[in-house]
Coordinates of C-alpha atoms and ligand atoms in Angstrom, one line a residue:
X1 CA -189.8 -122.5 80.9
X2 CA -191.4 -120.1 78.5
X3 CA -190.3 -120.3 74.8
X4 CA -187.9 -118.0 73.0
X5 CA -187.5 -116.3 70.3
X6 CA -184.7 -118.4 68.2
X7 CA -181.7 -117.0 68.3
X8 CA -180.3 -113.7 66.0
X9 CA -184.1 -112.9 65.7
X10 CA -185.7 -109.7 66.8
X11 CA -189.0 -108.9 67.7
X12 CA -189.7 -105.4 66.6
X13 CA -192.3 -103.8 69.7
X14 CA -194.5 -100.6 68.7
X15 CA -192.6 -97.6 68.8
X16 CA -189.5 -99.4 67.3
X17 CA -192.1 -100.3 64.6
X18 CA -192.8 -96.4 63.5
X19 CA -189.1 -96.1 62.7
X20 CA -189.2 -98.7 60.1
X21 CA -192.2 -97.9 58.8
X22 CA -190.6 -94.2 58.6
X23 CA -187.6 -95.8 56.7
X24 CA -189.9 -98.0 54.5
X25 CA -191.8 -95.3 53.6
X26 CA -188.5 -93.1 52.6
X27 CA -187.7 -96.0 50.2
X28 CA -190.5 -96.9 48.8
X29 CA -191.2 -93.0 47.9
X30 CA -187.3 -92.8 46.6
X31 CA -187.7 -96.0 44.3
X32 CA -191.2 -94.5 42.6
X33 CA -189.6 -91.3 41.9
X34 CA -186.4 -92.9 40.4
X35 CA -189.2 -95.0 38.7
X36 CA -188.6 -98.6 40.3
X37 CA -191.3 -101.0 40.7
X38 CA -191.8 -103.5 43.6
X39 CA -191.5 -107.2 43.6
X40 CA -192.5 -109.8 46.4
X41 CA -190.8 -113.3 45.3
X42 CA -191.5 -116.5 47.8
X43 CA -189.8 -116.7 51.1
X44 CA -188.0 -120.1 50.3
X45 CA -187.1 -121.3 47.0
X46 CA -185.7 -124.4 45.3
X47 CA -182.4 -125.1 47.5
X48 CA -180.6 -125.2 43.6
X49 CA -181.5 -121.7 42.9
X50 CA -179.0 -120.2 45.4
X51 CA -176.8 -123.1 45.0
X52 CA -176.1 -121.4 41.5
X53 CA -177.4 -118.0 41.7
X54 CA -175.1 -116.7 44.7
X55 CA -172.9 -119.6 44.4
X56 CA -171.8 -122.9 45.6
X57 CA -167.9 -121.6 46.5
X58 CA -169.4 -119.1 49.1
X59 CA -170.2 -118.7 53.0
X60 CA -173.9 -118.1 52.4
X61 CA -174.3 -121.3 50.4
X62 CA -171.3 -123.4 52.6
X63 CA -172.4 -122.5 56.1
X64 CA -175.2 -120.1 56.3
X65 CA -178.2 -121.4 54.7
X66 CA -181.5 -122.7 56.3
X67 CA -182.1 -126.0 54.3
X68 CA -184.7 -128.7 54.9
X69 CA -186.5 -131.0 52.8
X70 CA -190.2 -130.6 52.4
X71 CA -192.7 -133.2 53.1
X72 CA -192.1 -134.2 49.8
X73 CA -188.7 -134.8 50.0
X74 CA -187.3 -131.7 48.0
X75 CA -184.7 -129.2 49.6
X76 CA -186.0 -125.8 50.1
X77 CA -184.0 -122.8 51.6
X78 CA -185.5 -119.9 53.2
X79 CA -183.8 -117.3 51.4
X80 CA -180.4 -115.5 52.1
X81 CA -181.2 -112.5 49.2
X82 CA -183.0 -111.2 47.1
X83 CA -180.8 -110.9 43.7
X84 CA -181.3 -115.0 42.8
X85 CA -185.1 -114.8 43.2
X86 CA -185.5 -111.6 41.1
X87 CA -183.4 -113.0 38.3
X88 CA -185.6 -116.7 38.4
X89 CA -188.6 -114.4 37.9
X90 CA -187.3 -112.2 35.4
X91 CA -186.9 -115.5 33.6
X92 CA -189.9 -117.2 34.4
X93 CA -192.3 -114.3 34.5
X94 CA -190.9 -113.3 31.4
X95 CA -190.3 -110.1 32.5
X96 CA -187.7 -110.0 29.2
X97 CA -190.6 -109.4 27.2
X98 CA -191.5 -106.4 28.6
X99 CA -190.3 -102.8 28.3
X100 CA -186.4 -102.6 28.9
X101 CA -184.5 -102.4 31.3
X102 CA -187.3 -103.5 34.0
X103 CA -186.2 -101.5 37.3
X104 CA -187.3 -103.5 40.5
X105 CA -187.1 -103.1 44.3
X106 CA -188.1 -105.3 47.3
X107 CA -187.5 -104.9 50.8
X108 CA -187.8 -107.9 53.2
X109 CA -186.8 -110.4 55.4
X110 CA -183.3 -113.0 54.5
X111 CA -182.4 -115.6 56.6
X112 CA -178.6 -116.4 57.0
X113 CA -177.1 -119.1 59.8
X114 CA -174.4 -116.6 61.1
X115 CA -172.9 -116.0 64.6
X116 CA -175.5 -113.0 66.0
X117 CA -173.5 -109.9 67.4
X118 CA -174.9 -106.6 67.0
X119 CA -175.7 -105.8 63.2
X120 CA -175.6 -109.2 62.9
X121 CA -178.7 -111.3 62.5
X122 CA -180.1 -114.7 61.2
X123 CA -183.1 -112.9 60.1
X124 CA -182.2 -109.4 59.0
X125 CA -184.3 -107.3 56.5
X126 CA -182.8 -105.8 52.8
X127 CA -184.0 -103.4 51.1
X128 CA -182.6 -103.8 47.1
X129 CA -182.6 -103.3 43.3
X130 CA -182.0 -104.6 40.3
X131 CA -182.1 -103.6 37.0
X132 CA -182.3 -106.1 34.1
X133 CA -181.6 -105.7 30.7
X134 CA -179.5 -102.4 30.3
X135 CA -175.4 -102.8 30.3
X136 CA -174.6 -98.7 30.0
X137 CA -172.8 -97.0 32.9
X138 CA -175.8 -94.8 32.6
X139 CA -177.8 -97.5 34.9
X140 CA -174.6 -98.2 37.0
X141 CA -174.5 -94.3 38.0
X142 CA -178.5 -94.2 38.6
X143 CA -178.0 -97.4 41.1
X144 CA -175.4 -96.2 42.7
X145 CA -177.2 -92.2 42.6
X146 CA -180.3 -93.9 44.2
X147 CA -178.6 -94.9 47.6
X148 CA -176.6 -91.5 47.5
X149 CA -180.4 -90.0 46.9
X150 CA -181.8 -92.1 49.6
X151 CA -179.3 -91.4 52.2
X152 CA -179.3 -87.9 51.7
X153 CA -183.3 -87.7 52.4
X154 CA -182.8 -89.6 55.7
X155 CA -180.2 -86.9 56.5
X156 CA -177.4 -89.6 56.9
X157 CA -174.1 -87.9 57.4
X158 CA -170.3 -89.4 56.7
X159 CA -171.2 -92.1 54.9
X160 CA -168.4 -93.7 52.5
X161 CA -169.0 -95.2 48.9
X162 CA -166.6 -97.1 47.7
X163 CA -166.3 -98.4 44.0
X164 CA -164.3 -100.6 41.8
X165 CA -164.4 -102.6 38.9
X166 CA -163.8 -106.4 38.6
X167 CA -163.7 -106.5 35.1
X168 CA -165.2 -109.2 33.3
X169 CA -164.5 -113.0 33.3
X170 CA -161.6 -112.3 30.1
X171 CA -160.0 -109.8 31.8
X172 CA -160.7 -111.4 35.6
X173 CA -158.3 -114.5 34.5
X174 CA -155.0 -112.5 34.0
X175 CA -155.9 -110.3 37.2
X176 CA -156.5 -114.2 39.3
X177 CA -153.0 -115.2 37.3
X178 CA -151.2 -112.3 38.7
X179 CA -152.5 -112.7 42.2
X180 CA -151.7 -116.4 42.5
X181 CA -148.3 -115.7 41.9
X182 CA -147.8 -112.7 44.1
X183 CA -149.8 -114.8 47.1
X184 CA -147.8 -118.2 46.0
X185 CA -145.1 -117.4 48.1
X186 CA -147.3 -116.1 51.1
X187 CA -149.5 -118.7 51.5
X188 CA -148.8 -120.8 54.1
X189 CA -148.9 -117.2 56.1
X190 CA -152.9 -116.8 55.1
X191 CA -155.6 -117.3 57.3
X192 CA -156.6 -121.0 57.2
X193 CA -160.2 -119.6 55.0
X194 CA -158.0 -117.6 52.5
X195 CA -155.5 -120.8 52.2
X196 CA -158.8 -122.4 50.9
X197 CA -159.3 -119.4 49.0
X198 CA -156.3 -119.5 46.9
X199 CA -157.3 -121.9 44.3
X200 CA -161.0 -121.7 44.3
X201 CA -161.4 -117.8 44.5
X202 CA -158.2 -116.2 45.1
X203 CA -159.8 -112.9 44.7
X204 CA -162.0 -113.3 47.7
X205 CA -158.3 -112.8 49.4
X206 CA -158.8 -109.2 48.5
X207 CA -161.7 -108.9 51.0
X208 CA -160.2 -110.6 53.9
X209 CA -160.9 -109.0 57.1
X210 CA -158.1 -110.8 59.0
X211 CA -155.5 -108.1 59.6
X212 CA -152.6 -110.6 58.8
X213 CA -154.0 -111.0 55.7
X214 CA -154.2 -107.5 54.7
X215 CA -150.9 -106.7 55.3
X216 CA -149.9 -109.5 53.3
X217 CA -151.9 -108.7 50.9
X218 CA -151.0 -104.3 50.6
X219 CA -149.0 -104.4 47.9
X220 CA -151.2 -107.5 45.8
X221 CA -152.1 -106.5 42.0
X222 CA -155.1 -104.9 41.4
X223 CA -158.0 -105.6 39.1
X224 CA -157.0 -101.8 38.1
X225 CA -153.8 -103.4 36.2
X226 CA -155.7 -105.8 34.2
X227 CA -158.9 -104.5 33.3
X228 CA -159.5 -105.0 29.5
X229 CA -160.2 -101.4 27.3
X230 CA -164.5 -102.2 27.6
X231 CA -164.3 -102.6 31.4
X232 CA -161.6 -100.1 31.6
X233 CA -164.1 -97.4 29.5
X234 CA -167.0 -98.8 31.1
X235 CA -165.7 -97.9 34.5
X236 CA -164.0 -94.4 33.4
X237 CA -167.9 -93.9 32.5
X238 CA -169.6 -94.4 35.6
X239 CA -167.2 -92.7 37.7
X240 CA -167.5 -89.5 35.2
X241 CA -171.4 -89.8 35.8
X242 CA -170.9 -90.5 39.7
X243 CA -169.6 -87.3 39.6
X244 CA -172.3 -85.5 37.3
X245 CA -174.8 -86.9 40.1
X246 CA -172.4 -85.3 43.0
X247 CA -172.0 -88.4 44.4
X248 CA -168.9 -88.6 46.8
X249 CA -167.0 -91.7 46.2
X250 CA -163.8 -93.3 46.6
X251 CA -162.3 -95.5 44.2
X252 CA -161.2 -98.8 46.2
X253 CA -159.0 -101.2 44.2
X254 CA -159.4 -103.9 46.7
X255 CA -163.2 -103.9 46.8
X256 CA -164.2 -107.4 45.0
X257 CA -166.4 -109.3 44.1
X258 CA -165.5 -113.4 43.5
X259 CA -167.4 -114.6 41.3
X260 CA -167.8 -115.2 37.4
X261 CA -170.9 -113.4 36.7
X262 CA -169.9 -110.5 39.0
X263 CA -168.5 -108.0 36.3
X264 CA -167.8 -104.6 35.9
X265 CA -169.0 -102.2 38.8
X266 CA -168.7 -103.1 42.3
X267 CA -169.5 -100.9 45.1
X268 CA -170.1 -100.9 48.6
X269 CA -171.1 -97.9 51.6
X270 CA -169.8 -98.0 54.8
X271 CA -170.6 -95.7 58.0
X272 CA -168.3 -96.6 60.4
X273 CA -170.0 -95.1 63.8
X274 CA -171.9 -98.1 64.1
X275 CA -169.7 -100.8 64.7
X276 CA -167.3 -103.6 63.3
X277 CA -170.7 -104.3 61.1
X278 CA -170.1 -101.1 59.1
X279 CA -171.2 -102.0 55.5
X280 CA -174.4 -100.8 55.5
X281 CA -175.1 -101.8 51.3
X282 CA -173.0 -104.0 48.7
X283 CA -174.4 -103.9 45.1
X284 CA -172.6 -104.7 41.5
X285 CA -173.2 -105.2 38.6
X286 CA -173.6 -109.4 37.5
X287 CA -173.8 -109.6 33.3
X288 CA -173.6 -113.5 33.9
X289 CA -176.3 -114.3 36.4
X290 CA -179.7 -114.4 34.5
X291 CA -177.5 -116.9 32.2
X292 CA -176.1 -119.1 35.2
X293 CA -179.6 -119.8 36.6
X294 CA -180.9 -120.7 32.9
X295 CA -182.2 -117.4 31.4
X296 CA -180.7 -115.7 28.0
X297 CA -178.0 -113.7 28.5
X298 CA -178.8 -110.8 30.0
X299 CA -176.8 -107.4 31.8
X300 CA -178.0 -107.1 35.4
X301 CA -177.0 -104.7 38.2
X302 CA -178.3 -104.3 41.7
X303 CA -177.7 -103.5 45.6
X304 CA -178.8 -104.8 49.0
X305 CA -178.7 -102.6 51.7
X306 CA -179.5 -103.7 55.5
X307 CA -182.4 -102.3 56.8
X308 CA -181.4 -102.8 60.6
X309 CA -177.9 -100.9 60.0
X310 CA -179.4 -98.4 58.6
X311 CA -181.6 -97.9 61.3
X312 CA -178.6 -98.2 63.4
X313 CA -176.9 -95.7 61.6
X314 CA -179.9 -93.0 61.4
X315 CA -179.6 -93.6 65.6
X316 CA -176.6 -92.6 66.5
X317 CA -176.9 -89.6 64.2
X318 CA -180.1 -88.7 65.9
X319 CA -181.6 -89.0 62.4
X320 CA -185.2 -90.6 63.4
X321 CA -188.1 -88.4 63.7
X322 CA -190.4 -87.7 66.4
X323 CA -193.4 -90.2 67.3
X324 CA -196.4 -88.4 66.3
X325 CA -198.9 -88.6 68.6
X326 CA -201.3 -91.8 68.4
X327 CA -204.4 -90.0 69.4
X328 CA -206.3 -87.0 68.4
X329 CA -208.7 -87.2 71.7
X330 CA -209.6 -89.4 74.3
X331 CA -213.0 -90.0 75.3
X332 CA -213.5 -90.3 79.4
X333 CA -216.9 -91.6 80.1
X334 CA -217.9 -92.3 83.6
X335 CA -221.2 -94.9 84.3
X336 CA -222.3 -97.4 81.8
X337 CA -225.0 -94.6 79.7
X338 CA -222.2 -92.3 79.6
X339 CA -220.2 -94.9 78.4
X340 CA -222.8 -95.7 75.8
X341 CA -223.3 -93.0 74.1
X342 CA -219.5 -92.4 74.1
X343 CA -218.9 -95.6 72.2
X344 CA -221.9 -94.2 69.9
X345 CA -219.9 -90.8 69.3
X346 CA -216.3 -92.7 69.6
X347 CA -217.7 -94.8 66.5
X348 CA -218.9 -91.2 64.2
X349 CA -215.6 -90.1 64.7
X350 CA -213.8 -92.8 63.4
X351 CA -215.9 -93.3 60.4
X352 CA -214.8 -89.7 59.9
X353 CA -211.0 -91.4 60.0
X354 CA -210.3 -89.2 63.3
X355 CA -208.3 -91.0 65.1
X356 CA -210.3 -91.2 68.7
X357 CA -209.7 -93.9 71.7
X358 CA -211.8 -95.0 74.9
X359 CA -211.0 -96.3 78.0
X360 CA -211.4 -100.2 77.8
X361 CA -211.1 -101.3 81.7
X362 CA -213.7 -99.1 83.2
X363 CA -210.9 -97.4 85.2
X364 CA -211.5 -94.3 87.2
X365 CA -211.7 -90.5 85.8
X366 CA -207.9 -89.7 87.7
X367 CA -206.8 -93.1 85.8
X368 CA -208.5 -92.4 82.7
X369 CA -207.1 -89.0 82.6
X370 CA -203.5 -90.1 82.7
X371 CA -203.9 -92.7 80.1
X372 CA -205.2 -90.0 77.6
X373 CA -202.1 -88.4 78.8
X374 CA -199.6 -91.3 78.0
X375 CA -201.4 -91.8 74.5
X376 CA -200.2 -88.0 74.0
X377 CA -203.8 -87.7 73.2
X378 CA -204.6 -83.8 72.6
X379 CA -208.0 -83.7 73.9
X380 CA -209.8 -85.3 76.8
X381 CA -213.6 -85.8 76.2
X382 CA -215.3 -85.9 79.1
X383 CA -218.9 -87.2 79.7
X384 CA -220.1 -88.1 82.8
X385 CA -223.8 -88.8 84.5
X386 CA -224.0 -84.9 85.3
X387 CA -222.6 -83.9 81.6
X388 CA -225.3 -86.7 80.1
X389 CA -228.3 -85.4 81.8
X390 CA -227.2 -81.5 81.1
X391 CA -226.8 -82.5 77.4
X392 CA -223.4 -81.4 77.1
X393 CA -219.3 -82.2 76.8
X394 CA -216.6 -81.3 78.2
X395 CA -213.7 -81.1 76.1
X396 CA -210.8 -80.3 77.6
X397 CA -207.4 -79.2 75.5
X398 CA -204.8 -81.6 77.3
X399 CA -201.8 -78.9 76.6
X400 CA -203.1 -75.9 78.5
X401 CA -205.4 -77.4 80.5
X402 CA -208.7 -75.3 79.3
X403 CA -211.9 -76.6 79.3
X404 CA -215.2 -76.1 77.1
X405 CA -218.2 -77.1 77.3
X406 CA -220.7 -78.0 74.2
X407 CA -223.3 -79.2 73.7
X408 CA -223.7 -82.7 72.8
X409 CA -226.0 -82.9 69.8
X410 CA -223.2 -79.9 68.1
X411 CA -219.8 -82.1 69.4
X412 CA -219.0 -83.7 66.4
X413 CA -219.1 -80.8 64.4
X414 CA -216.5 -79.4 66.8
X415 CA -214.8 -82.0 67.2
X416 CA -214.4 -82.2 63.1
X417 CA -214.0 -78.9 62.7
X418 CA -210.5 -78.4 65.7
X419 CA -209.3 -81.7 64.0
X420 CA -209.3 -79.9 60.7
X421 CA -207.8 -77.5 61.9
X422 CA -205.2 -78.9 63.5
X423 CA -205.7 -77.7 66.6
Ligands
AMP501 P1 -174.8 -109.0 51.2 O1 -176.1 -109.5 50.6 O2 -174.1 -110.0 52.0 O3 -174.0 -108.3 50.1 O4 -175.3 -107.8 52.2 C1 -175.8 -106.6 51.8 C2 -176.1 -105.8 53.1 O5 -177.0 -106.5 53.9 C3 -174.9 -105.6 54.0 O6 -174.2 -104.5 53.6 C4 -175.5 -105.5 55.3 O7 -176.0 -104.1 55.5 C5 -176.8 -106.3 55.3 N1 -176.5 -107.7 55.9 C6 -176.0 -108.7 55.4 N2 -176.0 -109.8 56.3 C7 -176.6 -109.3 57.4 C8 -176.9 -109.9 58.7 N3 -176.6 -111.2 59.0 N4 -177.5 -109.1 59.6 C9 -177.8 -107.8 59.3 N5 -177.5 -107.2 58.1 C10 -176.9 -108.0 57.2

């Protein structure tokens, strides 16, 4: 039987490959002028840097991870994001020597063991960013501005951005106090994962998708109650700025984060037209992460957005641009000499960067024709025995259908000068 691909993998064919070059490029021109920098980090890393960086209480690091042991005998894991590795460089590169707040982007594959269903993958593609060093709602608001910025150049329409804080671990204890005792009674209703929940990250509760759980869970304290007077003014300030950068937003109370180092800002967009997989980016803000994974205490704030939702998203909005064509002409040359001095030409007009094809399976001039035609090739080249001894070309203009002739010593020149032109 011929071999798959594994499973909740995709294999991205040309044409499908334009559209995320098309996105790619939308990013990476959004990130330079917002002044962000690229990083590339290792495709596995030390099994203990997730353990710690995204957390040992978590799905990703539970269930989800792909773990093995090298050949010499360490554990490695293919990584499930981005924000862990950026913070062990930042750390071991000593990026914190360097002008601050360094602002940094990557996009690239993740690997996560999860049940594959549409939006859902085991290798899925993130774009994200982080900013290190700066803790002023200032940086919050540009993160958050970014993604507003980005989606708004890719024409993406009814998108919703949804914020909250989470406060900070101080106030975080009295909000986890006052859940505990408002769930106490309820729990033997949770679902059996929020039962776990309840002592090791009641907050995660919150964020339950089960609908049994939401209900009992409407009226449940917010982290809007407790949030101490810095998170509280931290919080006031981004949202002011939010709306300084005309950024639409909602403020959702139930949006959390479980974790200790997550603090402050949380936020999260969702588009629902594409499925139960709506959230399309999740970022916050994580003071205590450099510190967890070893590093000096240092503020940190970032996003990951999906790469294949967002394509999803920017399809059923008819949001993609047109495939440009591939080819600017075609050359059709009929008898080995012809074919020659084709290849000779063919070769002069790609050193010129015109993008110029040939016939590869010595096919007829009807079959030849019609592959110029599927290539969406403007111009046809044609040179055959009778053209070759008559010193000419024909060049035939494949969207009306007229043909010139010129001659072959002055065809480059044309050729150069209608590609110039645009024509
Ligand atoms: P997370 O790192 O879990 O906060 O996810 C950030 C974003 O990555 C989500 O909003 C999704 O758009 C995307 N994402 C996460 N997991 C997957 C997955 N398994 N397949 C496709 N996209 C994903």
């Amino acid at each position: 039987m011929a071999i798959q691909r594994p499973k909740g993998t995709q294999d991205l064919l040309p044409g499908t490959v334009e559209q995320w070059q098309y996105l790619e490029d939308t990013i990476r021109n959004v990130c330079r002028e917002f002044g962000y920098e690229e990083i590339r980090t290792p495709m596995f890393e030390a099994t203990e840097l997730f353990q710690r960086g995204v957390g040992q209480t978590t799905d990703i690091v539970k269930k989800e991870m792909y773990t093995f042991l090298d050949k010499g005998d360490r554990s490695m894991t293919l990584r499930p994001e981005m924000t862990a590795s950026v913070c062990r460089a930042y750390v071991e590169d000593k990026l914190y020597g360097q002008p601050q707040p360094v602002k940094l982007y990557y996009v690239g594959p993740m690997f996560r063991y999860e049940r594959p269903q549409s939006g859902r993958y085991r290798q899925f593609h993130q774009f994200g960013v982080e900013v290190l060093g700066a803790d002023q709602p200032l940086v919050d608001a540009e993160v958050i501005s970014l993604v507003w910025n980005l989606y708004k150049r890719l024409g993406l329409v009814g998108l919703e951005v949804h914020v909250n804080s989470v406060g900070c671990p101080t106030c975080r204890a009295e909000h986890r106090k006052r859940l505990q005792e408002f769930l106490d009674e309820r729990q033997s209703e949770l679902c059996s994962d929020c039962q776990e929940r309840f002592e090791r990250n009641p907050l995660r509760i919150l964020d339950c998708k089960n609908p049994s759980c939401q209900t009992l869970t409407a009226g449940a304290p917010t982290t809007k109650d407790t949030l101490c007077e810095e998170c509280s003014t931290h919080f006031e300030g981004v949202l002011a700025l939010l709306g300084a950068a005309g950024v639409v937003y909602r403020v959702n109370p139930r949006l959390v984060r479980g974790l200790d180092y997550y603090t402050k800002t949380a936020f999260e967009v969702m588009v629902e037209e594409i499925g139960a997989q709506s959230a399309i980016c999740g970022g916050g803000r994580y003071d205590g992460l450099v510190e967890e994974i070893g590093g000096s205490p240092t503020p940190g704030i970032g996003f990951a957005m999906g790469i294949e939702r967002v394509l999803a998203a920017l399809q059923v909005q008819n949001k993609l641009p047109e495939q440009k064509p591939k080819l600017f002409a075609m050359f059709i040359a009929l008898g080995e000499k012809a074919q020659n001095k084709a290849f000779s030409l063919l070769c002069e007009l790609r050193d010129q960067g015109i993008p110029v094809g040939m016939d590869l399976l010595g096919r007829s001039l009807k079959a030849q024709l019609k592959a110029a035609d599927r290539q969406n090739a403007r111009f046809a080249l044609i040179l055959g025995e009778a053209e070759l001894e008559k010193n000419v070309l024909l060049i035939r203009d494949l969207t009306i259908g007229e043909q010139t002739e010129v001659s072959l010593d002055k065809s480059l020149q044309e050729i150069n000068k209608k590609y110039q032109r645009g024509v």
